[in-house]
Coordinates of N, CA and C in Angstrom, one line a residue:
Chain A
M1 N 53.5 -20.6 61.2 CA 53.0 -21.2 62.4 C 54.2 -21.1 63.5
I2 N 55.5 -21.2 63.1 CA 56.6 -21.2 64.1 C 56.7 -19.6 64.5
L3 N 56.3 -18.8 63.6 CA 56.6 -17.4 64.1 C 55.4 -17.0 65.1
L4 N 54.3 -17.5 64.9 CA 53.2 -17.2 65.7 C 53.3 -17.9 67.1
A5 N 54.0 -19.0 67.1 CA 54.4 -19.8 68.3 C 55.3 -18.9 69.1
S6 N 56.2 -18.1 68.4 CA 57.1 -17.3 69.2 C 56.4 -16.1 70.0
I7 N 55.3 -15.6 69.4 CA 54.4 -14.7 70.2 C 53.8 -15.3 71.4
L8 N 53.2 -16.5 71.2 CA 52.5 -17.2 72.3 C 53.5 -17.6 73.3
A9 N 54.7 -18.1 73.0 CA 55.6 -18.6 74.0 C 56.3 -17.4 74.7
G10 N 56.6 -16.3 74.0 CA 57.2 -15.2 74.5 C 56.1 -14.5 75.6
G11 N 54.8 -14.4 75.1 CA 53.9 -13.9 75.9 C 53.7 -14.7 77.2
L12 N 53.6 -15.9 77.2 CA 53.5 -16.8 78.3 C 54.6 -16.6 79.3
A13 N 55.9 -16.7 78.7 CA 57.1 -16.6 79.4 C 57.0 -15.2 80.1
G14 N 56.7 -14.1 79.3 CA 56.7 -12.8 79.8 C 55.8 -12.7 80.9
F15 N 54.6 -13.3 80.9 CA 53.5 -13.3 81.8 C 53.9 -13.9 83.2
F16 N 54.6 -15.0 83.1 CA 55.1 -15.6 84.4 C 56.3 -14.9 84.8
Y17 N 57.2 -14.5 84.1 CA 58.3 -13.8 84.6 C 57.9 -12.4 85.3
A18 N 56.9 -11.7 84.6 CA 56.3 -10.4 85.3 C 55.7 -10.8 86.6
R19 N 55.0 -11.9 86.7 CA 54.3 -12.4 88.1 C 55.4 -12.6 89.1
W20 N 56.5 -13.3 88.6 CA 57.6 -13.6 89.4 C 58.3 -12.3 90.0
Q21 N 58.3 -11.3 89.1 CA 58.9 -10.0 89.5 C 57.8 -9.1 90.3
K22 N 56.6 -9.6 90.3 CA 55.6 -8.8 91.0 C 55.2 -7.7 90.3
H23 N 55.1 -7.8 88.9 CA 54.7 -6.6 87.9 C 53.6 -7.3 87.2
S24 N 52.9 -6.3 86.5 CA 51.8 -6.7 85.6 C 52.5 -6.7 84.2
W25 N 52.0 -7.7 83.3 CA 52.5 -7.8 82.1 C 51.7 -7.1 81.0
S26 N 52.3 -6.5 80.0 CA 51.5 -6.0 78.9 C 52.5 -6.0 77.7
I27 N 51.7 -5.9 76.4 CA 52.5 -5.8 75.3 C 53.5 -4.8 75.2
P28 N 54.7 -4.9 74.7 CA 55.6 -3.8 74.5 C 55.1 -2.6 74.0
P29 N 55.6 -1.5 74.5 CA 55.0 -0.3 74.0 C 55.6 0.2 72.6
F30 N 55.1 -0.4 71.7 CA 55.4 -0.1 70.2 C 55.0 1.1 69.9
R31 N 55.7 2.0 69.1 CA 55.3 3.2 68.5 C 55.0 2.9 67.0
Y32 N 54.1 3.7 66.4 CA 53.7 3.6 65.1 C 53.2 2.2 64.6
L33 N 52.4 1.6 65.5 CA 51.9 0.3 65.2 C 51.1 0.2 63.8
W34 N 50.5 1.4 63.5 CA 49.6 1.5 62.3 C 50.5 1.2 61.0
L35 N 51.9 1.5 61.2 CA 52.8 1.2 60.1 C 52.8 -0.3 59.7
I36 N 52.7 -1.1 60.7 CA 52.7 -2.6 60.4 C 51.4 -2.9 59.5
F37 N 50.4 -2.4 59.9 CA 49.1 -2.6 59.2 C 49.3 -2.2 57.7
I38 N 49.8 -1.1 57.4 CA 50.1 -0.5 56.2 C 51.2 -1.6 55.4
A39 N 52.2 -1.9 56.3 CA 53.2 -2.7 55.6 C 52.8 -4.1 55.2
F40 N 51.8 -4.6 56.1 CA 51.4 -6.1 55.9 C 50.3 -6.1 54.7
L41 N 49.6 -5.1 54.4 CA 48.5 -5.0 53.5 C 48.9 -5.7 52.1
P42 N 50.1 -5.1 51.5 CA 50.5 -5.6 50.2 C 50.7 -7.2 50.2
Q43 N 51.3 -7.6 51.3 CA 51.5 -9.1 51.4 C 50.1 -9.8 51.6
F44 N 49.2 -9.3 52.4 CA 48.0 -9.8 52.6 C 47.3 -10.2 51.3
F45 N 47.2 -9.1 50.4 CA 46.6 -9.3 49.1 C 47.5 -10.1 48.1
A46 N 48.7 -10.2 48.3 CA 49.5 -10.9 47.3 C 49.8 -12.4 47.6
F47 N 49.6 -12.7 48.9 CA 50.0 -14.1 49.3 C 49.0 -14.8 50.3
Y48 N 48.2 -14.0 50.9 CA 47.3 -14.7 52.0 C 45.9 -14.8 51.4
L49 N 45.3 -13.7 50.9 CA 43.9 -13.7 50.5 C 43.7 -14.4 49.2
P50 N 43.0 -15.7 49.2 CA 43.0 -16.5 47.9 C 42.2 -15.7 46.8
A51 N 41.3 -14.9 47.2 CA 40.5 -14.1 46.0 C 41.4 -13.2 45.4
T52 N 42.5 -12.7 45.9 CA 43.3 -11.7 45.2 C 44.7 -12.2 44.7
R53 N 45.2 -13.1 45.5 CA 46.7 -13.6 45.2 C 46.6 -14.3 43.9
I54 N 45.5 -14.9 43.3 CA 45.6 -15.5 42.0 C 45.7 -14.5 40.9
W55 N 45.4 -13.2 41.2 CA 45.5 -12.2 40.1 C 46.9 -11.5 40.0
Y56 N 47.8 -11.7 41.0 CA 49.0 -11.2 41.1 C 50.0 -11.8 40.2
S57 N 50.7 -10.9 39.2 CA 51.8 -11.4 38.6 C 52.9 -11.7 39.5
D58 N 53.9 -12.5 39.0 CA 55.1 -12.8 39.8 C 55.8 -11.5 40.2
S59 N 56.0 -10.5 39.2 CA 56.7 -9.3 39.5 C 56.1 -8.4 40.5
L60 N 54.7 -8.4 40.4 CA 53.9 -7.6 41.4 C 54.0 -8.1 42.8
A61 N 53.9 -9.5 42.9 CA 54.0 -10.2 44.2 C 55.3 -10.0 44.8
A62 N 56.5 -10.0 44.0 CA 57.8 -9.7 44.5 C 57.9 -8.3 44.9
L63 N 57.4 -7.3 44.2 CA 57.4 -6.0 44.6 C 56.7 -5.7 45.9
S64 N 55.6 -6.5 46.0 CA 54.7 -6.4 47.2 C 55.6 -6.7 48.4
L65 N 56.3 -7.8 48.3 CA 57.0 -8.6 49.4 C 58.1 -7.6 49.7
V66 N 58.9 -7.2 48.8 CA 60.1 -6.3 49.1 C 59.8 -5.0 49.7
S67 N 58.7 -4.4 49.2 CA 58.3 -3.0 49.7 C 57.8 -3.2 51.1
S68 N 57.0 -4.3 51.4 CA 56.4 -4.5 52.6 C 57.6 -4.8 53.7
Q69 N 58.5 -5.4 53.3 CA 59.7 -5.8 54.3 C 60.5 -4.6 54.5
I70 N 60.6 -3.6 53.6 CA 61.3 -2.3 53.9 C 60.5 -1.6 54.9
L71 N 59.2 -1.5 54.7 CA 58.3 -0.8 55.7 C 58.5 -1.4 57.1
I72 N 58.5 -2.8 57.2 CA 58.8 -3.4 58.4 C 60.2 -2.9 59.0
L73 N 61.2 -2.9 58.2 CA 62.5 -2.3 58.7 C 62.4 -1.0 59.2
I74 N 61.6 -0.1 58.6 CA 61.4 1.3 59.1 C 60.8 1.3 60.4
F75 N 59.7 0.3 60.5 CA 59.0 0.1 61.8 C 60.1 -0.1 62.9
C76 N 61.0 -1.1 62.6 CA 61.8 -1.6 63.6 C 62.9 -0.3 64.0
W77 N 63.3 0.4 62.9 CA 64.1 1.5 63.3 C 63.4 2.6 64.1
L78 N 62.1 2.8 64.0 CA 61.3 3.7 64.7 C 61.1 3.3 66.1
N79 N 61.2 1.9 66.3 CA 61.2 1.3 67.6 C 62.5 0.8 68.2
R80 N 63.6 1.4 67.8 CA 64.9 0.8 68.0 C 65.1 0.8 69.6
R81 N 64.5 1.4 70.4 CA 64.9 1.6 71.7 C 64.3 0.4 72.5
L82 N 63.5 -0.5 71.9 CA 62.8 -1.8 72.5 C 63.9 -2.7 72.6
A83 N 64.0 -3.5 73.7 CA 64.8 -4.6 73.7 C 64.3 -5.7 72.9
G84 N 65.2 -6.3 72.0 CA 64.7 -7.5 71.2 C 64.5 -7.0 69.7
I85 N 64.2 -5.7 69.5 CA 63.7 -5.2 68.1 C 65.0 -5.3 67.2
W86 N 66.2 -5.4 67.6 CA 67.3 -5.5 66.8 C 67.5 -6.9 66.3
I87 N 67.1 -7.9 67.2 CA 67.3 -9.1 66.7 C 66.2 -9.5 65.6
L88 N 65.0 -8.9 65.8 CA 63.9 -9.0 64.8 C 64.2 -8.4 63.6
A89 N 64.8 -7.1 63.7 CA 65.3 -6.4 62.5 C 66.3 -7.0 61.7
F90 N 67.2 -7.6 62.5 CA 68.4 -8.3 61.7 C 67.8 -9.5 61.0
G91 N 67.0 -10.3 61.5 CA 66.3 -11.4 60.8 C 65.5 -10.9 59.6
T92 N 64.8 -9.8 59.7 CA 64.0 -9.3 58.6 C 65.0 -8.8 57.5
A93 N 66.2 -8.2 57.9 CA 67.1 -7.6 56.9 C 67.7 -8.9 56.2
L94 N 68.0 -10.0 56.9 CA 68.6 -11.2 56.2 C 67.7 -11.8 55.2
N95 N 66.3 -11.8 55.7 CA 65.3 -12.3 54.7 C 65.2 -11.4 53.5
L96 N 65.2 -10.2 53.8 CA 65.0 -9.1 52.7 C 66.2 -9.3 51.7
L97 N 67.4 -9.4 52.3 CA 68.5 -9.6 51.5 C 68.7 -10.7 50.5
V98 N 68.3 -11.9 51.0 CA 68.2 -13.2 50.3 C 66.9 -13.1 49.2
I99 N 65.9 -12.4 49.6 CA 64.7 -12.3 48.7 C 65.2 -11.3 47.5
V100 N 65.9 -10.3 47.8 CA 66.1 -9.3 46.7 C 67.3 -10.0 45.8
A101 N 68.1 -10.8 46.5 CA 69.1 -11.4 45.6 C 68.7 -12.5 44.7
N102 N 67.4 -12.9 45.0 CA 66.7 -14.1 44.1 C 65.4 -13.6 43.5
D103 N 65.5 -12.5 43.0 CA 64.4 -12.0 42.1 C 63.1 -11.7 42.8
G104 N 63.2 -11.4 44.1 CA 62.1 -10.9 44.9 C 61.3 -12.1 45.7
F105 N 61.8 -13.2 45.6 CA 61.3 -14.3 46.4 C 62.2 -15.1 47.3
M106 N 61.8 -15.8 48.2 CA 62.6 -16.6 49.1 C 62.9 -17.9 48.4
P107 N 64.1 -18.3 48.2 CA 64.4 -19.5 47.5 C 64.3 -20.7 48.5
I108 N 63.9 -21.8 47.8 CA 63.8 -23.2 48.5 C 64.4 -24.1 47.5
S109 N 65.0 -25.1 48.1 CA 65.6 -26.1 47.1 C 64.6 -27.2 47.0
P110 N 64.7 -28.0 45.9 CA 63.9 -29.1 45.6 C 64.0 -30.2 46.8
G111 N 65.3 -30.4 47.3 CA 65.5 -31.2 48.3 C 64.7 -31.0 49.5
T112 N 64.6 -29.7 50.0 CA 63.9 -29.2 51.1 C 62.3 -29.2 50.8
A113 N 62.0 -28.8 49.6 CA 60.7 -28.7 49.3 C 59.9 -30.1 49.3
G114 N 60.8 -31.2 48.9 CA 60.4 -32.5 49.0 C 59.9 -33.0 50.3
H115 N 60.2 -32.3 51.3 CA 59.7 -32.7 52.7 C 58.3 -32.1 53.0
L116 N 57.9 -31.0 52.1 CA 56.7 -30.5 52.4 C 55.6 -30.9 51.5
V117 N 55.9 -31.3 50.3 CA 54.9 -31.7 49.3 C 55.2 -33.0 48.7
A118 N 54.3 -33.7 48.1 CA 54.5 -35.0 47.5 C 55.3 -34.8 46.3
Q119 N 56.1 -35.8 45.9 CA 57.0 -35.7 44.8 C 56.4 -35.4 43.5
D120 N 55.0 -36.0 43.3 CA 54.4 -35.7 42.0 C 54.0 -34.3 41.8
T121 N 53.6 -33.7 42.9 CA 53.3 -32.3 43.0 C 54.5 -31.4 42.8
L122 N 55.7 -31.8 43.3 CA 56.9 -31.0 43.2 C 57.4 -31.0 41.7
Q123 N 57.0 -32.3 41.0 CA 57.6 -32.2 39.6 C 56.8 -31.4 38.7
T124 N 55.6 -30.8 39.2 CA 54.9 -30.0 38.3 C 55.3 -28.5 38.4
I125 N 56.3 -28.2 39.3 CA 56.9 -27.0 39.4 C 58.3 -27.0 38.8
Q126 N 58.4 -25.9 37.8 CA 59.8 -26.0 37.2 C 60.7 -25.2 38.0
E127 N 62.0 -25.4 37.8 CA 62.9 -24.7 38.5 C 62.9 -23.1 38.2
G128 N 62.9 -22.3 39.2 CA 62.6 -20.8 39.2 C 61.2 -20.5 39.3
G129 N 60.4 -21.5 39.4 CA 58.9 -21.2 39.4 C 58.5 -20.9 40.9
R130 N 57.4 -20.3 41.1 CA 56.7 -20.0 42.4 C 56.4 -21.4 43.0
F131 N 56.6 -21.4 44.3 CA 56.2 -22.6 45.1 C 54.7 -22.3 45.6
G132 N 53.7 -22.6 44.8 CA 52.5 -22.2 45.1 C 52.2 -20.7 45.1
Y133 N 51.4 -20.3 46.0 CA 51.0 -18.8 46.0 C 51.9 -18.0 47.2
G134 N 52.9 -18.8 47.7 CA 53.7 -18.3 48.8 C 54.8 -17.3 48.3
K135 N 55.7 -17.2 49.3 CA 56.8 -16.3 49.0 C 58.0 -17.0 48.5
D136 N 57.9 -18.3 48.4 CA 59.0 -19.0 47.9 C 59.1 -19.3 46.4
I137 N 60.4 -19.5 45.8 CA 60.5 -20.0 44.6 C 61.4 -21.2 44.7
L138 N 61.2 -22.1 43.8 CA 62.0 -23.3 43.7 C 63.2 -23.1 43.0
L139 N 64.4 -23.2 43.7 CA 65.7 -23.1 42.9 C 66.7 -24.0 43.4
L140 N 67.5 -24.6 42.5 CA 68.7 -25.5 42.9 C 69.5 -24.6 43.7
P141 N 70.2 -25.3 44.7 CA 71.2 -24.6 45.6 C 72.3 -23.9 44.6
E142 N 72.8 -24.6 43.6 CA 73.8 -24.0 42.9 C 73.4 -22.8 42.1
N143 N 72.0 -22.5 41.8 CA 71.5 -21.3 41.2 C 70.9 -20.3 42.2
T144 N 71.1 -20.5 43.5 CA 70.7 -19.7 44.5 C 71.8 -18.8 45.1
S145 N 71.4 -17.5 45.0 CA 72.3 -16.5 45.6 C 72.1 -16.5 47.1
L146 N 73.1 -16.4 47.9 CA 73.1 -16.4 49.3 C 72.3 -17.6 49.9
V147 N 72.8 -18.8 49.4 CA 72.0 -19.9 49.6 C 71.8 -20.3 51.1
W148 N 72.8 -19.8 52.0 CA 72.8 -20.1 53.4 C 71.7 -19.2 54.2
L149 N 71.1 -18.3 53.5 CA 70.0 -17.5 53.9 C 68.7 -18.0 53.5
S150 N 68.6 -18.9 52.8 CA 67.3 -19.5 52.0 C 66.5 -20.3 53.2
D151 N 65.3 -20.7 52.8 CA 64.5 -21.6 53.5 C 65.1 -23.0 53.4
R152 N 66.2 -23.3 54.3 CA 66.9 -24.6 54.2 C 66.8 -25.3 55.5
F153 N 66.0 -24.8 56.7 CA 65.9 -25.6 57.8 C 64.6 -26.3 57.8
L154 N 64.6 -27.4 58.5 CA 63.2 -28.1 58.7 C 63.0 -28.5 60.1
L155 N 61.9 -28.7 60.5 CA 61.6 -29.3 61.9 C 62.0 -30.7 62.0
P156 N 62.2 -31.3 63.1 CA 62.7 -32.7 63.2 C 61.7 -33.6 62.4
G157 N 62.2 -34.7 61.9 CA 61.3 -35.6 61.1 C 60.1 -36.2 61.8
W158 N 60.3 -36.3 63.2 CA 59.1 -36.9 64.0 C 58.0 -35.9 64.3
C159 N 58.3 -34.6 63.9 CA 57.2 -33.6 64.1 C 56.1 -33.7 63.0
P160 N 54.9 -33.8 63.4 CA 53.8 -34.1 62.4 C 53.5 -32.9 61.4
Y161 N 53.9 -31.7 61.9 CA 53.8 -30.4 61.2 C 55.2 -30.2 60.6
Q162 N 55.4 -30.0 59.1 CA 56.6 -29.7 58.6 C 56.6 -28.2 57.9
V163 N 57.8 -27.6 58.2 CA 57.8 -26.3 57.6 C 59.3 -26.1 57.4
A164 N 59.6 -25.3 56.3 CA 61.1 -24.9 56.0 C 61.1 -23.5 56.4
F165 N 62.2 -23.2 57.0 CA 62.4 -21.8 57.4 C 63.9 -21.4 57.2
S166 N 64.1 -20.1 57.4 CA 65.4 -19.7 57.1 C 66.1 -19.2 58.4
G167 N 67.4 -18.8 58.3 CA 68.1 -18.3 59.5 C 67.5 -17.0 59.8
G168 N 67.1 -16.2 58.9 CA 66.3 -14.9 59.2 C 64.9 -15.2 60.1
D169 N 64.2 -16.2 59.7 CA 63.0 -16.5 60.4 C 63.3 -16.9 61.9
I170 N 64.5 -17.7 62.2 CA 64.9 -18.0 63.5 C 65.0 -16.7 64.3
L171 N 65.9 -15.8 63.6 CA 66.2 -14.5 64.3 C 64.9 -13.7 64.6
I172 N 63.9 -13.7 63.6 CA 62.6 -13.0 63.9 C 61.9 -13.6 65.1
A173 N 61.8 -15.0 65.1 CA 61.1 -15.6 66.2 C 61.8 -15.3 67.5
A174 N 63.3 -15.4 67.5 CA 63.9 -15.1 68.8 C 63.8 -13.6 69.2
G175 N 63.6 -12.7 68.3 CA 63.4 -11.2 68.7 C 62.1 -11.1 69.2
M176 N 61.1 -11.7 68.6 CA 59.7 -11.5 69.0 C 59.5 -12.2 70.4
F177 N 60.2 -13.3 70.6 CA 60.1 -14.0 71.9 C 60.8 -13.0 72.9
W178 N 61.8 -12.5 72.7 CA 62.6 -11.6 73.7 C 61.7 -10.4 73.9
L179 N 61.0 -9.8 72.9 CA 60.1 -8.6 73.0 C 59.0 -8.8 74.0
M180 N 58.4 -10.1 73.8 CA 57.4 -10.3 74.6 C 57.7 -10.6 76.0
L181 N 58.9 -11.3 76.1 CA 59.3 -11.8 77.4 C 59.6 -10.4 78.3
T182 N 60.4 -9.6 77.7 CA 60.8 -8.4 78.5 C 60.0 -7.3 78.2
Q183 N 59.0 -7.3 77.6 CA 58.0 -6.2 77.3 C 58.9 -4.9 76.7
G184 N 59.9 -5.3 76.0 CA 60.8 -4.3 75.4 C 61.5 -3.6 76.3
Q185 N 61.7 -4.0 77.6 CA 62.5 -3.3 78.6 C 63.8 -4.2 78.8
P186 N 64.9 -3.7 79.2 CA 66.1 -4.5 79.6 C 65.7 -5.3 80.9
L187 N 66.2 -6.7 80.8 CA 65.8 -7.4 82.1 C 66.5 -6.9 83.3
K188 N 66.0 -6.9 84.4 CA 66.6 -6.6 85.7 C 66.6 -7.9 86.6
A189 N 67.8 -8.0 87.3 CA 68.0 -9.0 88.1 C 67.2 -8.7 89.4
K190 N 66.6 -9.7 90.0 CA 65.7 -9.3 91.3 C 66.7 -9.3 92.4
Chain B
M1 N 13.2 -11.8 75.1 CA 14.1 -11.1 74.1 C 14.7 -9.8 74.6
K2 N 13.8 -9.0 75.2 CA 14.3 -7.8 75.7 C 15.2 -8.0 76.8
N3 N 15.1 -9.1 77.7 CA 16.1 -9.3 78.6 C 17.4 -9.7 78.0
A4 N 17.2 -10.6 77.0 CA 18.5 -11.0 76.2 C 19.3 -9.8 75.8
L5 N 18.5 -8.9 75.1 CA 19.2 -7.5 74.6 C 19.8 -6.9 75.7
T6 N 19.1 -6.7 76.8 CA 19.7 -6.0 78.0 C 21.0 -6.6 78.4
Q7 N 20.9 -8.0 78.4 CA 22.0 -8.8 79.0 C 23.3 -8.5 78.1
L8 N 22.9 -8.6 76.7 CA 24.0 -8.3 75.8 C 24.5 -6.9 75.9
A9 N 23.7 -6.0 76.0 CA 24.3 -4.6 76.1 C 25.2 -4.4 77.4
L10 N 24.7 -5.1 78.5 CA 25.6 -5.1 79.8 C 26.9 -5.7 79.5
N11 N 26.9 -6.9 78.9 CA 28.1 -7.6 78.6 C 29.1 -6.7 77.5
V12 N 28.5 -6.2 76.6 CA 29.3 -5.3 75.7 C 29.9 -4.1 76.6
Q13 N 29.1 -3.6 77.5 CA 29.7 -2.5 78.3 C 30.9 -2.9 79.2
K14 N 30.9 -4.3 79.5 CA 32.0 -4.8 80.3 C 33.3 -4.8 79.6
I15 N 33.3 -4.8 78.2 CA 34.3 -4.9 77.4 C 35.3 -3.5 77.6
D16 N 36.4 -3.8 78.2 CA 37.2 -2.6 78.5 C 37.8 -2.1 77.3
R17 N 38.1 -0.8 77.1 CA 38.8 -0.3 76.0 C 40.2 -0.8 76.0
R18 N 40.8 -1.2 77.1 CA 42.1 -1.8 77.1 C 42.3 -3.1 76.5
H19 N 41.0 -3.8 76.7 CA 41.0 -5.1 76.0 C 41.1 -5.1 74.7
I20 N 40.3 -4.2 74.1 CA 40.2 -4.0 72.6 C 41.6 -3.5 72.0
Q21 N 42.4 -2.7 72.8 CA 43.6 -2.2 72.4 C 44.6 -3.3 72.5
F22 N 44.4 -4.2 73.5 CA 45.3 -5.4 73.6 C 45.1 -6.3 72.4
V23 N 44.0 -6.7 72.0 CA 43.6 -7.5 70.9 C 44.2 -7.0 69.6
L24 N 44.0 -5.7 69.3 CA 44.5 -4.9 68.2 C 46.0 -4.9 68.3
A25 N 46.7 -4.7 69.3 CA 48.1 -4.8 69.3 C 48.7 -6.3 69.1
L26 N 47.9 -7.2 69.6 CA 48.3 -8.6 69.4 C 48.2 -8.9 67.9
L27 N 47.0 -8.5 67.2 CA 47.0 -8.8 65.9 C 48.0 -8.2 65.0
T28 N 48.4 -6.9 65.5 CA 49.4 -6.2 64.7 C 50.8 -7.1 64.7
L29 N 51.0 -7.5 65.9 CA 52.3 -8.3 66.2 C 52.3 -9.6 65.3
V30 N 51.0 -10.2 65.2 CA 50.9 -11.2 64.3 C 51.4 -10.8 62.8
M31 N 50.8 -9.8 62.3 CA 51.0 -9.3 61.1 C 52.5 -8.9 60.9
L32 N 53.1 -8.4 61.9 CA 54.6 -8.1 62.0 C 55.4 -9.4 61.6
V33 N 55.2 -10.4 62.4 CA 56.0 -11.6 62.1 C 55.7 -12.4 60.9
L34 N 54.3 -12.3 60.5 CA 54.0 -12.8 59.2 C 54.7 -12.1 58.0
G35 N 54.7 -10.8 58.2 CA 55.2 -10.0 57.1 C 56.7 -10.1 57.0
A36 N 57.4 -10.1 58.3 CA 58.9 -10.2 58.3 C 59.4 -11.6 57.9
G37 N 58.7 -12.5 58.2 CA 59.1 -13.9 58.1 C 58.7 -14.5 56.7
A38 N 59.6 -15.6 56.3 CA 59.1 -16.2 55.1 C 59.2 -17.7 55.2
P39 N 58.7 -18.4 56.3 CA 58.5 -19.8 56.4 C 57.7 -20.4 55.2
E40 N 57.9 -21.7 55.0 CA 57.0 -22.4 53.9 C 56.6 -23.7 54.3
D41 N 55.4 -23.9 54.5 CA 54.9 -25.3 54.9 C 54.1 -26.1 53.6
G42 N 54.1 -25.4 52.4 CA 53.6 -26.0 51.4 C 52.1 -26.2 51.4
G43 N 51.5 -25.6 52.2 CA 50.0 -25.8 52.4 C 49.2 -25.3 51.3
H44 N 49.7 -24.4 50.6 CA 48.9 -23.8 49.4 C 49.5 -24.3 48.1
V45 N 50.3 -25.2 48.0 CA 51.0 -25.7 46.8 C 50.0 -26.6 46.2
G46 N 49.7 -26.5 44.9 CA 48.9 -27.5 44.2 C 47.3 -27.2 44.4
H47 N 47.1 -26.1 44.9 CA 45.7 -25.7 45.1 C 45.4 -24.7 44.2

């Protein structure tokens, strides 16, 4: 949800910025957009589609996640001339790094996970086990590689929607916001 | 019924090719951030 909000916020900011500059606004001129469709497909079946994700073994789901993120990085490289894509690519690379370092899944600590689900639900998941059908695994901080890159940030407590996210996620959201704001072009002073 | 179908056909013709391209590009960007990111809200845990 926070990542989708970055598209919406960036699009709105870009629209008003373009109007202020007396230009029209459009989606950044990405190349090889079809590659994103190909890249997302393994994740769609492994994590999002309820009918298929239950059939995935942990190792196949991990392989789907890693291969998918490698393809996304290739897409970023192919679009490296667009402003903002490097921020998004760096965030993706950080996520991929911590995922690869932790058996193909994004680690989340029991302390952070306790803010997302009830304690009795949390107790049914053993350490190192998948956190539902998502991309996360439950790991104690001392057993996590690159713990500072894991899903360790939370929205403020007063926020009714709770989500855990990583530093990489923040960069991905920032990169997408910048891409949508600038339409992939360097900003020009009026 | 015939009028309704005619009206529908006219409305469909009004959909610009650029609008379809815009929606497809937007969908792809959604796939991009969902694929690159790994936030967790616990919504599918215990189901």
